[in-house]
XYZ file of C-alpha atoms in Angstrom:
589
model
C 94.847 110.858 176.434
C 91.219 111.079 177.411
C 90.234 108.406 179.887
C 87.351 105.981 179.331
C 84.479 105.958 181.749
C 83.639 102.887 183.760
C 80.098 104.035 184.449
C 78.479 100.672 184.999
C 81.473 99.262 186.830
C 82.231 102.196 189.063
C 79.629 104.933 188.608
C 81.836 107.837 189.567
C 84.233 108.179 186.667
C 85.051 110.972 184.280
C 83.552 110.267 180.903
C 85.547 111.222 177.835
C 83.157 113.599 176.154
C 82.659 116.288 178.771
C 84.198 117.512 181.955
C 81.367 116.332 184.155
C 81.155 113.672 186.819
C 78.008 112.486 188.557
C 77.263 113.912 191.936
C 75.052 111.015 192.925
C 72.338 113.579 193.747
C 69.683 115.293 191.715
C 70.401 118.887 190.821
C 68.541 120.809 193.511
C 68.943 124.170 195.182
C 67.722 126.240 192.262
C 66.493 129.751 193.119
C 63.205 129.087 191.371
C 61.363 125.860 190.820
C 61.577 124.766 187.188
C 58.526 123.179 185.679
C 58.654 121.561 182.262
C 55.174 121.393 180.716
C 54.214 117.885 179.712
C 51.344 117.028 177.431
C 48.983 114.134 178.098
C 51.259 111.329 176.898
C 54.218 112.626 178.866
C 56.097 114.470 176.107
C 57.225 118.046 176.048
C 54.899 120.397 174.247
C 55.904 122.966 171.635
C 56.503 125.638 174.254
C 58.622 123.297 176.316
C 61.294 124.314 178.770
C 59.423 127.103 180.492
C 59.343 127.860 184.179
C 56.666 129.177 186.480
C 57.268 132.709 185.251
C 56.886 131.807 181.623
C 59.377 131.981 178.781
C 62.105 129.739 177.439
C 64.528 132.655 177.736
C 63.744 132.889 181.454
C 64.639 129.245 181.823
C 67.991 129.811 180.113
C 68.633 132.762 182.426
C 67.684 130.629 185.415
C 70.377 128.111 184.423
C 72.963 130.874 184.302
C 71.922 132.736 187.452
C 71.972 129.534 189.502
C 75.641 129.043 188.609
C 74.717 125.724 187.075
C 76.714 124.649 184.089
C 75.704 121.856 181.755
C 77.901 118.922 182.630
C 79.717 120.763 185.431
C 82.260 118.925 187.559
C 80.322 117.567 190.461
C 81.276 115.953 193.732
C 81.814 112.272 194.287
C 80.098 110.387 197.079
C 81.803 107.108 196.273
C 85.157 108.819 195.873
C 84.716 110.311 199.364
C 83.837 106.882 200.730
C 87.007 105.410 199.246
C 89.135 108.052 200.942
C 87.345 107.490 204.242
C 88.136 103.786 204.040
C 91.779 104.545 203.279
C 92.036 107.056 206.135
C 90.528 104.465 208.500
C 93.369 102.101 207.663
C 91.429 99.828 205.313
C 93.123 98.458 202.207
C 91.283 99.280 198.976
C 92.070 97.266 195.857
C 91.276 98.059 192.235
C 91.671 95.885 189.158
C 93.135 97.296 185.922
C 90.737 97.259 182.970
C 93.314 98.422 180.410
C 97.071 98.655 180.068
C 98.564 101.892 181.351
C 101.875 102.455 179.592
C 103.854 105.451 180.790
C 107.357 106.922 180.512
C 106.771 109.240 183.460
C 108.466 108.036 186.637
C 105.678 109.713 188.674
C 103.044 107.471 187.072
C 102.275 103.829 187.846
C 102.399 101.527 184.852
C 100.386 98.307 184.777
C 98.745 95.746 182.543
C 95.088 94.817 182.249
C 94.188 92.483 185.103
C 96.812 93.774 187.532
C 95.613 94.440 191.085
C 96.465 97.895 192.463
C 96.289 99.054 196.055
C 94.577 102.467 196.014
C 96.357 104.764 198.478
C 94.812 108.133 197.602
C 91.618 108.895 195.636
C 91.352 112.602 196.450
C 91.613 113.602 192.804
C 88.688 112.318 190.751
C 90.755 111.737 187.613
C 94.138 110.545 188.943
C 94.604 108.226 191.897
C 97.782 107.267 193.730
C 98.417 103.555 194.014
C 100.920 100.819 194.622
C 101.842 97.529 192.951
C 104.445 95.573 194.901
C 107.308 98.062 195.465
C 106.182 100.590 192.805
C 104.023 103.618 193.568
C 102.659 106.382 191.359
C 99.708 108.179 189.801
C 97.348 106.325 187.490
C 94.099 107.259 185.657
C 91.096 106.363 187.802
C 89.056 105.455 184.729
C 91.484 102.657 183.850
C 90.458 100.569 186.860
C 87.438 99.092 188.591
C 87.138 98.575 192.335
C 87.325 94.903 193.226
C 84.023 93.350 194.152
C 85.681 91.436 197.000
C 87.691 94.008 198.899
C 88.440 91.595 201.742
C 90.087 89.151 199.359
C 93.853 88.736 199.883
C 96.227 89.407 197.027
C 96.869 85.734 196.407
C 94.079 83.631 194.967
C 91.770 81.526 197.098
C 91.614 78.850 198.295
C 94.349 79.482 200.861
C 97.237 77.089 201.144
C 98.312 75.488 204.425
C 101.235 73.334 205.342
C 101.447 70.167 203.325
C 100.014 71.864 200.232
C 96.381 71.120 201.092
C 93.729 73.714 200.481
C 92.422 75.432 203.564
C 88.796 76.273 202.990
C 88.141 76.588 206.695
C 87.551 80.349 206.755
C 83.829 80.728 206.763
C 81.265 83.488 206.627
C 77.854 83.313 208.234
C 76.009 80.014 208.320
C 78.750 77.628 207.302
C 79.540 79.489 204.101
C 83.143 79.148 202.908
C 85.297 82.055 201.848
C 84.996 81.009 198.222
C 81.219 80.773 198.506
C 81.089 84.244 199.994
C 83.218 85.592 197.165
C 80.893 83.953 194.656
C 77.934 85.485 196.466
C 79.541 88.917 196.110
C 80.058 88.463 192.369
C 76.525 87.123 191.822
C 75.085 90.061 193.760
C 77.143 92.482 191.676
C 75.920 90.928 188.415
C 72.285 91.129 189.502
C 72.497 94.640 190.964
C 74.398 96.108 188.020
C 71.884 94.578 185.593
C 69.018 96.221 187.479
C 70.852 99.539 187.508
C 71.574 99.191 183.804
C 67.905 98.547 183.004
C 66.995 101.698 184.939
C 69.658 103.572 183.010
C 68.331 102.385 179.614
C 64.765 103.190 180.646
C 65.795 106.718 181.611
C 67.409 107.274 178.223
C 64.443 105.898 176.273
C 61.750 107.648 178.306
C 63.652 110.673 179.552
C 65.372 111.645 176.306
C 64.097 109.796 173.222
C 60.411 110.155 174.060
C 60.780 113.874 174.712
C 62.906 114.442 171.603
C 60.328 112.790 169.360
C 57.772 115.375 170.444
C 60.053 118.188 169.305
C 59.932 117.835 165.534
C 61.025 121.461 165.363
C 64.347 120.496 166.966
C 65.038 116.894 165.889
C 64.501 114.833 162.750
C 64.108 111.056 162.933
C 67.458 110.722 161.189
C 69.115 112.807 163.903
C 67.548 110.699 166.638
C 68.729 107.517 164.910
C 72.242 108.960 164.788
C 72.242 110.081 168.437
C 70.588 107.072 170.065
C 71.315 104.290 167.564
C 69.478 101.073 168.381
C 69.447 101.649 172.132
C 65.700 100.923 172.262
C 66.390 97.437 170.840
C 69.099 96.992 173.468
C 66.623 98.047 176.184
C 64.103 95.418 175.066
C 66.813 92.752 174.926
C 68.202 93.614 178.360
C 64.741 93.544 179.973
C 64.336 89.941 178.860
C 67.873 89.108 179.944
C 67.492 90.513 183.469
C 64.241 88.554 183.908
C 66.086 85.378 182.943
C 68.843 86.207 185.433
C 66.376 86.827 188.263
C 64.719 83.465 187.644
C 68.092 81.794 188.170
C 68.963 83.929 191.202
C 68.807 82.076 194.521
C 67.876 84.791 197.024
C 68.469 82.639 200.100
C 71.797 81.231 198.934
C 73.156 83.458 196.128
C 76.314 81.354 195.738
C 74.131 78.475 194.541
C 72.651 80.564 191.713
C 73.147 79.143 188.216
C 73.382 82.136 185.884
C 75.799 80.809 183.246
C 73.008 79.431 181.080
C 71.439 82.903 180.794
C 74.525 84.295 179.076
C 74.658 81.312 176.739
C 70.991 81.776 175.843
C 71.426 85.476 174.974
C 74.887 85.436 173.370
C 73.440 85.793 169.870
C 71.073 88.608 170.847
C 73.975 90.521 172.408
C 75.383 90.967 168.904
C 72.988 93.896 168.497
C 75.560 95.847 170.498
C 77.747 95.791 167.393
C 75.481 98.261 165.601
C 75.354 100.517 168.633
C 79.127 100.506 169.172
C 79.793 101.224 165.520
C 77.376 104.151 165.560
C 78.610 105.621 168.845
C 81.315 107.897 167.324
C 78.652 109.364 165.012
C 76.415 109.982 168.029
C 79.214 111.865 169.776
C 79.858 114.041 166.735
C 76.179 114.872 166.315
C 75.809 115.717 170.006
C 78.916 117.856 169.876
C 77.412 119.781 166.973
C 74.027 120.253 168.627
C 75.358 121.294 172.023
C 77.069 124.285 170.473
C 73.549 125.749 170.380
C 72.195 126.829 173.774
C 68.647 125.628 173.280
C 69.835 122.031 172.812
C 72.076 122.223 175.866
C 69.212 123.323 178.093
C 66.722 120.988 176.454
C 68.898 117.943 177.228
C 69.496 119.193 180.769
C 65.767 119.690 181.345
C 65.136 116.134 180.106
C 67.653 114.846 182.631
C 66.126 116.798 185.487
C 62.594 115.773 184.568
C 63.642 112.104 184.613
C 65.572 112.648 187.882
C 68.776 111.231 186.438
C 72.215 111.713 187.994
C 74.333 114.655 186.886
C 75.976 113.321 183.731
C 75.502 114.875 180.311
C 73.818 112.844 177.576
C 77.007 111.747 175.839
C 78.145 110.180 179.110
C 74.897 108.213 179.442
C 75.186 107.001 175.852
C 78.639 105.567 176.500
C 77.322 103.017 179.008
C 76.107 100.333 176.533
C 79.548 100.341 174.898
C 81.127 99.523 178.215
C 78.420 97.162 179.389
C 79.110 94.603 176.680
C 82.814 94.818 177.541
C 82.153 94.244 181.230
C 80.416 90.869 180.882
C 83.621 88.873 180.242
C 85.229 90.552 183.264
C 82.321 89.619 185.518
C 82.163 86.057 184.192
C 85.920 85.612 184.614
C 85.587 86.669 188.239
C 82.557 84.426 188.714
C 84.430 81.452 187.256
C 87.331 82.150 189.610
C 85.063 81.572 192.626
C 83.048 78.675 191.198
C 84.166 75.220 192.258
C 84.535 72.697 189.428
C 81.944 70.567 191.246
C 79.398 73.414 191.176
C 76.437 72.785 188.858
C 77.043 76.174 187.238
C 80.761 75.661 186.543
C 80.569 74.335 182.962
C 77.940 76.901 181.944
C 79.952 79.790 183.406
C 83.075 78.545 181.660
C 81.206 78.304 178.347
C 79.524 81.678 178.945
C 82.894 83.353 179.496
C 84.164 82.074 176.148
C 80.884 83.015 174.471
C 80.941 86.598 175.755
C 84.600 86.971 174.792
C 83.597 85.901 171.294
C 80.793 88.469 171.276
C 83.236 91.210 172.302
C 85.727 89.974 169.709
C 83.072 89.985 166.994
C 82.043 93.529 167.901
C 85.670 94.660 167.817
C 86.171 93.018 164.438
C 83.062 94.656 162.990
C 84.171 97.993 164.365
C 87.549 97.592 162.680
C 85.871 96.659 159.397
C 83.653 99.715 159.492
C 86.642 101.934 160.185
C 88.303 100.402 157.132
C 85.596 101.392 154.690
C 86.600 105.043 154.939
C 90.172 104.096 154.089
C 89.018 101.953 151.159
C 86.905 104.834 149.835
C 89.881 107.163 150.068
C 92.074 104.586 148.330
C 89.622 104.391 145.446
C 89.530 108.170 145.151
C 93.316 108.118 144.649
C 93.096 105.799 141.608
C 93.039 107.492 138.185
C 90.474 106.585 135.494
C 88.264 104.537 137.804
C 85.481 102.685 135.969
C 82.403 100.787 137.064
C 80.893 100.423 140.508
C 82.624 101.485 143.702
C 84.686 98.905 145.570
C 82.407 99.313 148.593
C 79.393 98.076 146.633
C 80.668 94.527 147.129
C 83.709 94.703 149.407
C 84.697 95.947 152.830
C 88.116 94.411 153.472
C 91.473 94.627 151.699
C 92.963 91.151 152.095
C 96.288 91.547 150.275
C 98.045 93.555 147.576
C 101.219 93.396 145.527
C 102.818 93.355 142.106
C 102.383 90.431 139.711
C 102.999 89.643 136.068
C 99.700 88.956 134.301
C 99.796 86.812 131.173
C 96.904 87.321 128.739
C 95.570 85.570 125.651
C 95.954 85.363 122.730
C 99.611 86.421 122.357
C 100.514 85.264 125.901
C 101.754 88.804 126.544
C 103.137 89.495 130.033
C 102.244 92.774 131.792
C 103.381 94.023 135.186
C 100.400 95.160 137.219
C 99.485 96.094 140.810
C 96.745 93.891 142.230
C 94.497 94.589 145.224
C 92.602 91.606 146.613
C 89.394 92.570 148.419
C 86.650 90.274 149.610
C 84.671 89.293 146.490
C 86.954 91.002 143.947
C 90.510 91.457 142.655
C 91.285 94.949 141.314
C 94.016 95.414 138.707
C 95.893 98.737 138.342
C 98.751 99.993 136.162
C 101.596 102.196 137.345
C 102.279 105.489 135.605
C 105.361 105.247 133.342
C 106.951 108.428 134.715
C 105.501 108.682 138.199
C 105.463 105.178 139.583
C 103.408 106.260 142.582
C 100.372 107.009 140.400
C 98.005 104.127 139.663
C 95.466 103.774 136.845
C 92.474 101.478 137.025
C 92.562 98.677 134.423
C 90.140 95.888 135.362
C 88.708 93.680 138.084
C 87.908 89.996 138.568
C 84.868 88.645 140.394
C 86.335 86.245 142.959
C 82.968 84.613 143.673
C 83.141 82.961 140.231
C 86.784 81.922 140.412
C 88.776 79.008 141.730
C 92.487 79.277 142.418
C 94.890 76.754 140.867
C 98.533 76.233 141.790
C 100.784 75.941 138.714
C 104.047 74.015 138.683
C 107.155 75.610 137.202
C 107.595 74.755 133.524
C 105.527 75.029 130.376
C 101.861 75.853 130.866
C 99.487 73.961 128.560
C 96.740 76.584 128.464
C 99.008 79.494 127.502
C 101.843 77.537 125.862
C 104.532 79.505 127.733
C 107.149 78.626 130.322
C 106.274 79.998 133.748
C 107.820 80.187 137.212
C 106.133 80.954 140.555
C 102.773 80.909 138.787
C 99.117 80.352 139.682
C 95.801 80.635 137.863
C 92.312 81.919 138.475
C 89.748 79.915 136.495
C 86.072 80.725 136.176
C 83.802 77.892 137.254
C 81.081 78.700 134.703
C 83.091 79.720 131.617
C 86.481 78.976 130.088
C 87.930 82.262 131.323
C 91.440 81.747 132.757
C 93.893 84.272 134.243
C 97.577 83.383 134.657
C 99.792 85.222 137.148
C 103.501 85.006 137.972
C 105.226 86.242 141.106
C 108.886 87.249 141.235
C 109.790 84.913 144.115
C 108.420 81.612 145.478
C 107.593 83.203 148.860
C 105.540 85.897 147.122
C 103.554 83.211 145.329
C 102.859 81.438 148.621
C 101.604 84.665 150.147
C 99.194 85.135 147.267
C 97.938 81.545 147.541
C 97.372 82.082 151.261
C 95.643 85.405 150.554
C 93.138 83.759 148.199
C 92.337 81.204 150.911
C 91.849 84.022 153.415
C 89.545 85.851 151.000
C 87.234 82.857 150.698
C 87.355 82.313 154.456
C 86.446 85.969 155.076
C 83.486 85.793 152.696
C 82.212 82.648 154.417
C 82.648 84.189 157.874
C 80.720 87.301 156.830
C 77.879 85.117 155.603
C 77.811 83.145 158.851
C 77.894 86.214 161.114
C 75.604 88.337 158.941
C 78.147 91.128 158.574
C 77.205 93.806 156.063
C 77.752 97.481 155.360
C 74.624 99.594 154.986
C 74.048 101.679 151.892
C 74.104 104.807 154.040
C 77.534 103.911 155.419
C 78.893 103.214 151.936
C 77.582 106.478 150.512
C 78.876 108.448 153.490
C 82.351 106.925 153.127
C 82.500 107.812 149.431
C 81.175 111.305 150.148
C 83.844 111.860 152.806
C 86.549 110.631 150.440
C 85.280 112.957 147.708
C 85.300 115.935 150.090
C 88.862 115.197 151.161
C 89.951 114.943 147.549
C 88.363 118.268 146.618
C 89.873 119.827 149.722
C 93.301 119.197 148.313
C 94.152 115.602 149.124
C 96.780 114.254 146.683
C 95.221 112.020 144.080
C 98.453 110.172 143.406
C 99.350 107.321 145.693
C 102.363 108.496 147.658
C 105.520 106.455 148.062
C 105.076 105.970 151.818
C 101.656 104.484 151.120
C 103.147 102.027 148.626
C 105.960 101.085 151.007
C 103.509 100.495 153.848
C 101.269 98.557 151.506
C 103.971 96.068 150.631
C 105.277 95.422 154.139
C 102.217 94.387 156.086
C 101.103 91.149 157.705
C 97.581 89.895 157.252
C 95.358 91.115 160.125
C 93.803 87.748 160.869
C 91.894 87.406 164.100
C 93.805 85.111 166.506
C 91.983 82.317 168.272
C 92.796 83.833 171.663
C 93.193 87.531 172.305
C 94.822 89.123 175.339
C 92.327 90.761 177.679
C 93.181 94.322 176.753
C 92.418 93.559 173.099
C 89.159 91.733 173.754
C 87.874 94.668 175.739
C 89.177 97.453 173.524
C 85.850 99.088 172.735
C 85.910 101.585 175.579
C 89.634 102.292 175.447
C 90.750 105.917 175.224
C 90.543 107.458 171.789
C 93.818 108.375 170.185
C 94.346 111.418 168.030
C 93.298 110.371 164.513
C 96.004 110.343 161.865
C 95.453 110.904 158.172
C 94.705 108.194 155.656
C 98.128 108.106 154.076
C 99.662 107.075 157.365
C 96.864 104.720 158.381
C 96.364 102.886 155.069
C 99.029 100.435 156.184
C 96.485 98.815 158.480
C 94.501 97.654 155.496
C 97.128 95.444 153.919
C 98.018 91.972 154.950
C 101.399 90.302 154.588
C 104.946 91.436 155.238
C 107.087 91.441 152.134
């Protein structure tokens, strides 16, 4: 498993897209001084990436002869400092960002939020640590160093005899332990925001600006894919850090009231959703480009020109993904050291919930976007498809199953497979010989329909006796559809599914969720390529079995920490559609 980077939390972490770590120093010590010609407005000219001697080829040779490798494993100043503290007898604590589940008795398992004593940080990727009586190796990128290293394992305030709180330990001019801890957290929030702004500025000015002047190397579409909306994020964060600094009390940081800033910008932070959803595409495009030497050296020259630390571009571009996930962690720690009587307490409490909701919304949108590829592949497996693609109006499969459909005028009953998406219900027929093959028959626009529960007995509209039945009736016309389930519990699941469909449509309208035309076309194109490459067109039996056994993936009101902050978790090896389609379907049979 590739480990996630915690760049903004702990700058010296291995990022998952290259084997490089920052050295904390600019790359110096070259045999010859490299000069990158810059035209008047600061962009590279057409002959860019030349040195004092002259040619682009000489520059490439200079990279090689200096034993420099793009994204090479560097040293670690902070890692060295950690080991020095440990060797001096100091206790160093780290807090788990994600669950680490392991079957290896040499590894240390833990859950998100656990506090680990770091005993050895010699290796930059795996550290040795202890939790209670257990010791073992754990991935360094799964943790963040605690802001308050002098904090004891148990929570403050300390307890004394009689159960009363002992807040007598003080730092400096009458400042309590809890106040000092709050000061540390406030200082971390402010300092990391300033560092983050510098980081975004370096990307926008050091990379994007230079790339735009190289029309021979990059198209605007490529730049949009690589950098997403990071310029919008930069503008948003500049305003946010100014708001934070206005609320920052330099003389007494623990008195700062920063909670209101997060509440004010919670809606604007939703722009991270677009960036996070695009990030996998950025990684793929960078991976493709960096197979060509001239792009490798171009990106490295941009980094050197901007005097950025030694991380390759894909590592820099991961930071916004993790930044939005870090806010709830920081606010949770800030709330921990904020007294209920503090003027900032209610705002921090509300801000924590708000930023968790932002992270949850981003995770939900990410899941929805991942689903559209599966929906496109599902459609490509259906025979005799007619009309517009499912993705034109829908992006979520709510529920599916088999029902008897009764039609006018003969009140004839037909067994059909139904797939309920947001905005539409798709009807398919099973092949008579191969029951795993589905044929498209029709669809119903759910925006025009209302669902009606039907009691067992004779139905007046169709003049037939029914059991476990319900209707869909058009609000504008006299169109009525009658359905019967085999069992009462199946009927209840369908009734619940129709409620969930309407709720999902309303939620999408409220949050502004939508799939772009480019994303829809790309999903259908990918599905078409897979089909032509030999993907089975028939729906396999495992797919059908999975389809009928699932629970509805509703978003719970409260998510455990490791789920809320899942965006920067390690990527698992992708499995094929026929194994993953089960995630699309809702209830358990």
